[in-house]
Short mmCIF file of C-alpha atoms and ligand atoms in Angstrom, two decimals:
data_model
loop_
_atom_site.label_atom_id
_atom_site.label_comp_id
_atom_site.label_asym_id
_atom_site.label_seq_id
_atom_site.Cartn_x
_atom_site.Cartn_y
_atom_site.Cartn_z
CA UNK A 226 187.04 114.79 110.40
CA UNK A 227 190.51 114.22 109.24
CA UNK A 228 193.05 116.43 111.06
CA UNK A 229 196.53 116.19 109.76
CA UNK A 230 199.25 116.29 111.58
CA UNK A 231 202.45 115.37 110.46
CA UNK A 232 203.91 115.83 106.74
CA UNK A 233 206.82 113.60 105.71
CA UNK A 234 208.88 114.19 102.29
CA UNK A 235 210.69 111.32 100.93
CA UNK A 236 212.75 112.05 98.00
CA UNK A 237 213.72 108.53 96.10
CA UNK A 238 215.87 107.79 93.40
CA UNK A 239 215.16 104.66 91.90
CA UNK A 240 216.71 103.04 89.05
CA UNK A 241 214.51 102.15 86.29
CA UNK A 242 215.07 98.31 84.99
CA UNK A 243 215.12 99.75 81.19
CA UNK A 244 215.82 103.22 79.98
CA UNK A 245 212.84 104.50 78.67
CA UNK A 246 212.93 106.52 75.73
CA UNK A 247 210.32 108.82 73.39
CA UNK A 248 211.87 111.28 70.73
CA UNK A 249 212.99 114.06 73.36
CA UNK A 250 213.68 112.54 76.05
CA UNK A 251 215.44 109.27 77.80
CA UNK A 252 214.40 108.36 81.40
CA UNK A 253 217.05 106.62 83.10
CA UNK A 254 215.95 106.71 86.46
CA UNK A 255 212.84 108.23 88.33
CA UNK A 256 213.42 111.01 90.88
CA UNK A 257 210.20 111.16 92.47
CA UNK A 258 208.85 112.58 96.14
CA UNK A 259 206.94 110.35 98.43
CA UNK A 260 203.93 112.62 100.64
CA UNK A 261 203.47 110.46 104.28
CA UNK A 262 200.38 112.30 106.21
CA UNK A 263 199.88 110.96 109.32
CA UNK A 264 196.26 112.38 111.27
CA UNK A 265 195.11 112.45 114.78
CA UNK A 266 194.20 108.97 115.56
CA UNK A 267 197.59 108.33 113.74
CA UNK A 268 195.84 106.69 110.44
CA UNK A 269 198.71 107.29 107.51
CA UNK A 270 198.32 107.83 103.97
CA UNK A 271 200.24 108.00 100.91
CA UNK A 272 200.42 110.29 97.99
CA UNK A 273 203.49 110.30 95.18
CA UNK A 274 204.64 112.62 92.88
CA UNK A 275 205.26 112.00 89.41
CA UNK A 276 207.11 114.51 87.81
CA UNK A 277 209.87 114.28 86.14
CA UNK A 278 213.80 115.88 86.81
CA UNK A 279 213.43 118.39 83.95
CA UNK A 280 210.13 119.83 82.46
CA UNK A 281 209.84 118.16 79.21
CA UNK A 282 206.58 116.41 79.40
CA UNK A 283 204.75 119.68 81.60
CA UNK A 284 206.33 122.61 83.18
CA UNK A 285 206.53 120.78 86.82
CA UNK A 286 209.80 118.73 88.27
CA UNK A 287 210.66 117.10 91.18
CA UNK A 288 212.32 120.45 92.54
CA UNK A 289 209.08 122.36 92.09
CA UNK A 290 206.80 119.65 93.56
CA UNK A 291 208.89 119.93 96.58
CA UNK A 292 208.99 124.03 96.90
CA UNK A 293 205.19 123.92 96.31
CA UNK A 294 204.26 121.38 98.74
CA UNK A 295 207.08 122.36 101.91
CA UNK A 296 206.21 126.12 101.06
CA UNK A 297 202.39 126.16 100.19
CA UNK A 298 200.40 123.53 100.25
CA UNK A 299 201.27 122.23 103.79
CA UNK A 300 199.29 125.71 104.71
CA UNK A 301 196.47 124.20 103.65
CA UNK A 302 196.87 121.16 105.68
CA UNK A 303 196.36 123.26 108.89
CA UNK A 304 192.07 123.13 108.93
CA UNK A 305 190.66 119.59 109.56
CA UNK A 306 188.87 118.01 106.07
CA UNK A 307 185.52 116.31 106.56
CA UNK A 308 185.59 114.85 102.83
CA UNK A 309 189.41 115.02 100.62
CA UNK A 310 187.54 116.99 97.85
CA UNK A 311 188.23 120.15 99.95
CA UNK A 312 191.73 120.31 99.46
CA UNK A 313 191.11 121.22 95.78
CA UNK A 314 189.10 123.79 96.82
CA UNK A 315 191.50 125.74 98.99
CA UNK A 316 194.24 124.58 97.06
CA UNK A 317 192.63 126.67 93.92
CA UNK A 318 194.26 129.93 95.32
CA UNK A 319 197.60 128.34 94.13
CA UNK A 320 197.48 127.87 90.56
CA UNK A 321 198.42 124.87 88.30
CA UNK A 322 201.14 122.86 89.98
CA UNK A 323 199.04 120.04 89.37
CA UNK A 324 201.67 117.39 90.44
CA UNK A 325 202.30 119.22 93.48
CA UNK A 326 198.92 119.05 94.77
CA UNK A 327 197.73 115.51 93.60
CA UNK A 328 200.82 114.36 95.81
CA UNK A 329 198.99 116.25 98.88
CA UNK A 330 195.21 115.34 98.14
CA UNK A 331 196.53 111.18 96.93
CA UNK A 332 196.99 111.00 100.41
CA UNK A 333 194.64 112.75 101.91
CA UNK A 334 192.25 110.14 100.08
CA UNK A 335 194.27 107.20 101.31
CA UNK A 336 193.49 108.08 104.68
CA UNK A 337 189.92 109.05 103.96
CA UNK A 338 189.42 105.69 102.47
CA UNK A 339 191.25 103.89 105.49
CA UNK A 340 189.21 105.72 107.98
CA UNK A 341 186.33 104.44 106.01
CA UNK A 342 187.82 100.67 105.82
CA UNK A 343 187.03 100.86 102.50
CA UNK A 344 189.43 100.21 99.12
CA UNK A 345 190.19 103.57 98.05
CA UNK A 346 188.89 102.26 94.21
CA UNK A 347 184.97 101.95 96.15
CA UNK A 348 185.16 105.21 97.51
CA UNK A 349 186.10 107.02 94.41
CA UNK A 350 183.00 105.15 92.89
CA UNK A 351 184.86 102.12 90.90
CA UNK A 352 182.71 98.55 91.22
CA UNK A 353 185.26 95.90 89.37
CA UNK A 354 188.60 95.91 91.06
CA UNK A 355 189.82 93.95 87.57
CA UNK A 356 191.87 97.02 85.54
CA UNK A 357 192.27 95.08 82.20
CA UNK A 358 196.21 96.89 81.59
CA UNK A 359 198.33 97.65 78.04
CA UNK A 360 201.93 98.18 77.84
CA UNK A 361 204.12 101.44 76.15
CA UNK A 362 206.48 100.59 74.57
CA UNK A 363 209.86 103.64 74.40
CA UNK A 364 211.99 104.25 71.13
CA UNK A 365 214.42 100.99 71.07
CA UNK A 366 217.65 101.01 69.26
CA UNK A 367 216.45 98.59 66.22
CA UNK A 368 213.08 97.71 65.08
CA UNK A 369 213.69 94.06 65.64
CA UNK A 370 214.23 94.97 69.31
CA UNK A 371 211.23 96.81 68.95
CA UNK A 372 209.06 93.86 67.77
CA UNK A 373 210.71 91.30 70.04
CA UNK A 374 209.89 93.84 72.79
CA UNK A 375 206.00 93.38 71.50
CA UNK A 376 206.05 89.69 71.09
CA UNK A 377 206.82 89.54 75.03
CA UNK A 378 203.86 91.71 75.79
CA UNK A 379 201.50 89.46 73.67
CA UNK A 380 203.03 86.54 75.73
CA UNK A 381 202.40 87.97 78.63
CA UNK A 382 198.96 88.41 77.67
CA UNK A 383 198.95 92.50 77.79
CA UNK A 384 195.59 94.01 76.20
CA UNK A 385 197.30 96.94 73.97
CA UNK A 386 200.49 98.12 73.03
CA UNK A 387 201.09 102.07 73.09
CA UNK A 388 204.44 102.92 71.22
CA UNK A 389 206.24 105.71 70.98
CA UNK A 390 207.22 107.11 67.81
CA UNK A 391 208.74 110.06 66.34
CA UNK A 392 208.60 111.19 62.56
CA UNK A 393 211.97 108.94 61.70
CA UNK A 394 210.17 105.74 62.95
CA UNK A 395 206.96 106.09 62.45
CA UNK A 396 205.31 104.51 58.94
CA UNK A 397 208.62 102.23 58.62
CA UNK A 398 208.21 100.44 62.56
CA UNK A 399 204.07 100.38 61.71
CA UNK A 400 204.44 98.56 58.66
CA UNK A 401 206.48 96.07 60.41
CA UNK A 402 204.80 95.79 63.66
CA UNK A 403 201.53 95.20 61.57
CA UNK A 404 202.94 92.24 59.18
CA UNK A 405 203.82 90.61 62.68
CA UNK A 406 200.88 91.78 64.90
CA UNK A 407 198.25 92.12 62.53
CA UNK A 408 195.62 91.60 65.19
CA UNK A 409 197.30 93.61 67.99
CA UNK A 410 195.43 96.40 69.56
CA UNK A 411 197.99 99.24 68.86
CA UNK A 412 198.42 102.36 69.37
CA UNK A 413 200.91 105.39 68.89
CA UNK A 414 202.03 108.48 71.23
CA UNK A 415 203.84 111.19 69.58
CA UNK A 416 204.09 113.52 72.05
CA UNK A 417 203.75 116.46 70.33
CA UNK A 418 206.04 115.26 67.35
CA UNK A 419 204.04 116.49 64.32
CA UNK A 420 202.75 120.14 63.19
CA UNK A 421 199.76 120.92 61.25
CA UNK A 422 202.64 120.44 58.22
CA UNK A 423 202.46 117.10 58.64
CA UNK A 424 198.76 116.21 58.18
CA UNK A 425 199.02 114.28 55.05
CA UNK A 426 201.90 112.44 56.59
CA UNK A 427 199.65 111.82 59.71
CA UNK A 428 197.00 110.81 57.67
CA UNK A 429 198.69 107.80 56.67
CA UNK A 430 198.42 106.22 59.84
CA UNK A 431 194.16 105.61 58.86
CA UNK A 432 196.03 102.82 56.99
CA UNK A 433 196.78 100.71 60.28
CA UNK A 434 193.91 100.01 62.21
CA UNK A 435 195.43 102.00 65.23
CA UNK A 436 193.16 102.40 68.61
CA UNK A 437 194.14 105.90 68.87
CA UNK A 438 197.14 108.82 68.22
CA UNK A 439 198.30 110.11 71.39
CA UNK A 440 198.98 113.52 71.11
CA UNK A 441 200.63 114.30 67.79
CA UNK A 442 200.90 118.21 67.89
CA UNK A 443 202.11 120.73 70.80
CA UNK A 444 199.93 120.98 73.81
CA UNK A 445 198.34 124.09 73.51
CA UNK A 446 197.55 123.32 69.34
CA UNK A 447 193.68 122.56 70.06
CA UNK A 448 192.63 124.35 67.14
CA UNK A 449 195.05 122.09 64.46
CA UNK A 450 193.82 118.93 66.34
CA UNK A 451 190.80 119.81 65.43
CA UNK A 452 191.44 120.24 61.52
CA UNK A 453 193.20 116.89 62.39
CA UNK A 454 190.71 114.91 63.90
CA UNK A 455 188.09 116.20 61.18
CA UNK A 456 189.95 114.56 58.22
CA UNK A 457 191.13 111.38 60.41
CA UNK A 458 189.63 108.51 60.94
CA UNK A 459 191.05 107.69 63.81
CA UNK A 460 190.90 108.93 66.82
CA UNK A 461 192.96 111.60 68.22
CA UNK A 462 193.96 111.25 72.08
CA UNK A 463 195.08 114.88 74.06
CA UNK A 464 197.60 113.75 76.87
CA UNK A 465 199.17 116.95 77.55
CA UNK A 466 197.07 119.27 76.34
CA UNK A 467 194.76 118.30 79.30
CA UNK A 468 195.14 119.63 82.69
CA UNK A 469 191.81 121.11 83.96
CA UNK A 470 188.45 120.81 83.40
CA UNK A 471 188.32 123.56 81.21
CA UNK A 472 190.69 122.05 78.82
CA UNK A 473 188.78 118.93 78.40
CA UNK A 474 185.49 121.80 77.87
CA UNK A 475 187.56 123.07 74.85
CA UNK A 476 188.37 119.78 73.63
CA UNK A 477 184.21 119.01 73.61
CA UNK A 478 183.76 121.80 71.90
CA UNK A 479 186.37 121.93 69.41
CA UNK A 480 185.81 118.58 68.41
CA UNK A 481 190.01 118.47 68.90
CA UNK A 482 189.87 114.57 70.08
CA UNK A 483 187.53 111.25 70.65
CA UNK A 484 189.63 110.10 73.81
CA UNK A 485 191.64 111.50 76.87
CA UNK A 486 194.12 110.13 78.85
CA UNK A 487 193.63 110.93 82.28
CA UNK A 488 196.70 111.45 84.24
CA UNK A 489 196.40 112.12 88.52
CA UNK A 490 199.21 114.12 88.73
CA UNK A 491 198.77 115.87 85.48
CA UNK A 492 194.86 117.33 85.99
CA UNK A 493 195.63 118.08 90.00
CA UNK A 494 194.49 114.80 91.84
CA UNK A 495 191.44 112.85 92.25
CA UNK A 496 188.68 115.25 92.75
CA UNK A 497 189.70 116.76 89.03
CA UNK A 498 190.10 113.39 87.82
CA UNK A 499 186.50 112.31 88.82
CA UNK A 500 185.01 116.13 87.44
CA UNK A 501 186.64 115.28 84.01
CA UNK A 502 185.60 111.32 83.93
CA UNK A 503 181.88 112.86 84.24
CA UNK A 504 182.33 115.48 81.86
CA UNK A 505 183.50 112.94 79.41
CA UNK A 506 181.17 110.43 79.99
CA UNK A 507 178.55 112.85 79.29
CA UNK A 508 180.36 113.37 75.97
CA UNK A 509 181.30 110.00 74.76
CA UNK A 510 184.54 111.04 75.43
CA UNK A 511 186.82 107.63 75.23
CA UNK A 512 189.14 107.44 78.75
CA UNK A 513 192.21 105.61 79.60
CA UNK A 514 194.41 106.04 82.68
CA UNK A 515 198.22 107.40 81.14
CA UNK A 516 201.28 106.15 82.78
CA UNK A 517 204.43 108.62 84.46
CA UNK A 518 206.40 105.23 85.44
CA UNK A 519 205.21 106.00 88.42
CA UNK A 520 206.61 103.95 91.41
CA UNK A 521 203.76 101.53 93.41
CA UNK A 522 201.62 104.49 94.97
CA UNK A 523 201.48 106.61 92.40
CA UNK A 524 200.67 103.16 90.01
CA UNK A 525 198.12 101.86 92.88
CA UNK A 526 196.45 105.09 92.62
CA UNK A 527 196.20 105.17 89.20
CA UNK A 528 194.02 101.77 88.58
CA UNK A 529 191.82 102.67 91.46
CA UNK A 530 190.97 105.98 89.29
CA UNK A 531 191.07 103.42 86.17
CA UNK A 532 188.35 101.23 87.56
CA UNK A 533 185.92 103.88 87.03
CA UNK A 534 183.25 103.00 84.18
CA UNK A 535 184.10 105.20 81.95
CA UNK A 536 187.91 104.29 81.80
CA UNK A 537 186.67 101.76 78.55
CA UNK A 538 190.47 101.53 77.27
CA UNK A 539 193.04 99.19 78.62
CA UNK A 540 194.97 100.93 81.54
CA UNK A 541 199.22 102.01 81.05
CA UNK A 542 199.68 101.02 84.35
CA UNK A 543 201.37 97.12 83.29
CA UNK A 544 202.86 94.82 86.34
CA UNK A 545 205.79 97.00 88.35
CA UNK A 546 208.05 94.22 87.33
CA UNK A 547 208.40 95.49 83.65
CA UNK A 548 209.60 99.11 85.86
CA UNK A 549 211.63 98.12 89.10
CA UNK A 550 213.44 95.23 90.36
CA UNK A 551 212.18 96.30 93.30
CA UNK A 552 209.10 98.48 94.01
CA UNK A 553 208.41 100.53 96.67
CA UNK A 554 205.39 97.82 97.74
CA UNK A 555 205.49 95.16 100.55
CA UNK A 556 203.24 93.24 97.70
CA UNK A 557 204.23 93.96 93.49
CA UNK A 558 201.54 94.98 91.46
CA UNK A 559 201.42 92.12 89.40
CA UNK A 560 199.23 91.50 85.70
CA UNK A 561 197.91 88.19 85.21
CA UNK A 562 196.84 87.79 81.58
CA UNK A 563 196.87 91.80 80.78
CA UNK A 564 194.88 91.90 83.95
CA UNK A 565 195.52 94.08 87.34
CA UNK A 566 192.88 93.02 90.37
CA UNK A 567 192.91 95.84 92.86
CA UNK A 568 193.66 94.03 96.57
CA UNK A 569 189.95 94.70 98.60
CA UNK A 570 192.00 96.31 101.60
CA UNK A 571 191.45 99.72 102.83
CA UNK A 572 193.05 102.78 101.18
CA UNK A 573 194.99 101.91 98.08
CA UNK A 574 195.21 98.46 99.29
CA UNK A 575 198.99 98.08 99.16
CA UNK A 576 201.55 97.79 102.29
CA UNK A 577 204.64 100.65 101.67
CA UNK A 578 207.27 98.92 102.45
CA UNK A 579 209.41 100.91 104.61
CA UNK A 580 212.71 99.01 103.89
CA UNK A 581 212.67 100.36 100.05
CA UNK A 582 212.04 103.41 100.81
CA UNK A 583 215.18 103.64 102.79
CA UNK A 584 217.10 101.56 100.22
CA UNK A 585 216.08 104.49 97.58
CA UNK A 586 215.60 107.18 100.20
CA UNK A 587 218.39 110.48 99.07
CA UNK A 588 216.53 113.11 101.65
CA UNK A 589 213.67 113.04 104.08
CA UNK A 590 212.17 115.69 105.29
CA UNK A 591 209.85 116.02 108.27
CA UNK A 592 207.38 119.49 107.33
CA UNK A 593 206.02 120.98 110.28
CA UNK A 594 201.62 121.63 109.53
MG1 MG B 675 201.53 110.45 76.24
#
């Protein structure tokens, strides 16, 4: 039985090393909460949110994740768990705030997985602790910044490149990218760029061998990604148009995309996570883990989700060094040849290192249970 005990917020500001950039938005810096649990034998675990200042990407920021979690969810801390999946359950009465509550239950299974003395990838069900890793690549001021930016990557021996692209970039940087990188796996995210006005536009990009488009109309449009995906070759990815189970249910049946990316914070936590990896695997769904520049937590997290079979595409979780100069980890997540292998140590396997989190700590906040 875990009984919690103690809740601690951390609220962190931490500078990102490079603006990153897609065509609404420019992150600068990440403003991001850090959930501490501590339980009765005084075992601690670690949960982060990843939502962003403003609600651009969902409807959740940092300010909501910390209302929900000081004013709600710590109410559900109150009853001892015997497995983490539970907090779902009682945390159903609350709806969406998906960010909120994967902050909560990340750490609940940290501790579960530490009481265990077991890598938190094992428990969730993952057998190779190697997370083969891609890179995205934000909206750069020139295209030859764009391409150098890509060249590095390649060096560096990352497995895919995700770029970001809007509908003034698009064909012009593909062309180029692809007479340099003819070989590269590639891939685009429009987030949510294109209408159903642009198919015959979008159905130029059949031309360039990508991996996948990520998300090219507005969330909720599963009906036009369907008309999409029926006259495309390639295959459509949903990013945020999937938060529960019952999205990815519509997807299947709709036919509205060959591949999700699964995001913790976006589909509520782990226990979703693992319903919708199922689901899809069932389907022949493709699955990838999607990035949030999430700080070392959140990005531990992440690849221990990704090292679940049927995450078949190279994780956006690269090294912490292309993020931070310096993460929130006593060790850096580092890749080696595209590669990320997951520390066998219990819970997420990574030390927090309590001397950054002061460095970047702007409030802490101590929420009684
Ligand atoms: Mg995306």
């Amino acid at each position: 039985m875990i009984k919690i005990k103690q809740m601690t917020l951390y609220r962190l500001r931490m500078p990102l090393r490079t603006p990153f950039s897609n065509w609404r938005e420019q992150v600068k810096e990440k403003d991001l909460y850090i959930c501490e649990l501590v339980d009765q034998d005084g075992v601690t675990g670690y949960g982060e949110s990843v939502a962003f200042d403003s609600p651009w990407y969902t409807e959740e920021t940092t300010e909501t994740v910390h209302y929900i979690a000081k004013t709600y969810l710590k109410q559900l801390l109150k009853e001892p768990f015997s497995h983490p999946s539970e907090f779902i359950e009682r945390a159903n009465v609350i709806k969406r705030n998906h960010m909120a509550k994967a902050m909560v239950e990340g750490a609940l299974w940290d501790i579960f997985a530490k009481r265990l003395e077991m890598p938190l990838y094992q428990v969730l069900g993952g057998k190779n602790p190697k997370v083969n890793v891609g890179v995205a690549i934000g909206m750069k001021q020139t295209d030859d910044e764009t391409l150098d930016a890509i060249g590095q990557a390649e060096k560096d021996g990352y497995k895919r490149i995700k770029l970001k692209v809007s509908k003034k970039n698009d064909l012009r940087l593909i062309e180029k990218i692809r007479a340099k990188f003819p070989m590269m796996p590639l891939m685009i995210d429009a987030n949510g760029a294109y209408t159903i006005q642009d198919i015959e536009h979008v159905k130029k990009f059949d031309h360039y061998n990508l991996l996948m488009i990520e998300q090219p109309f507005h969330p909720e449009d599963f009906v036009d990604h369907k008309y999409l995906q029926e006259q495309l070759h390639t295959p459509v990815c949903l990013d945020e148009s999937i938060h529960t189970i019952q999205d990815v249910r519509t997807a299947i049946a709709l036919e509205s995309c060959r591949i999700i990316s699964v995001k913790l914070g976006r589909v509520g936590g782990f226990r979703n996570a693992l319903t919708i990896h199922d689901l899809c695997q069932k389907h022949q769904i493709g699955l990838w883990t999607g990035g949030m520049l999430e700080a070392g937590i959140g990005r531990a997290q992440s690849l221990a989700l990704a090292t679940l079979p049927g995450f078949t595409y190279p994780a956006d979780q690269a090294g912490a060094d292309r993020y931070w100069e310096k993460d929130i980890l006593s060790e850096e997540i580092m890749a080696k040849n595209g590669m990320i292998t997951l520390p066998e140590r219990p819970g997420i396997g990574y030390e927090v290192d309590k001397a950054a989190i002061a460095y970047y700590q702007i409030d802490r906040e101590i929420v009684k249970v």
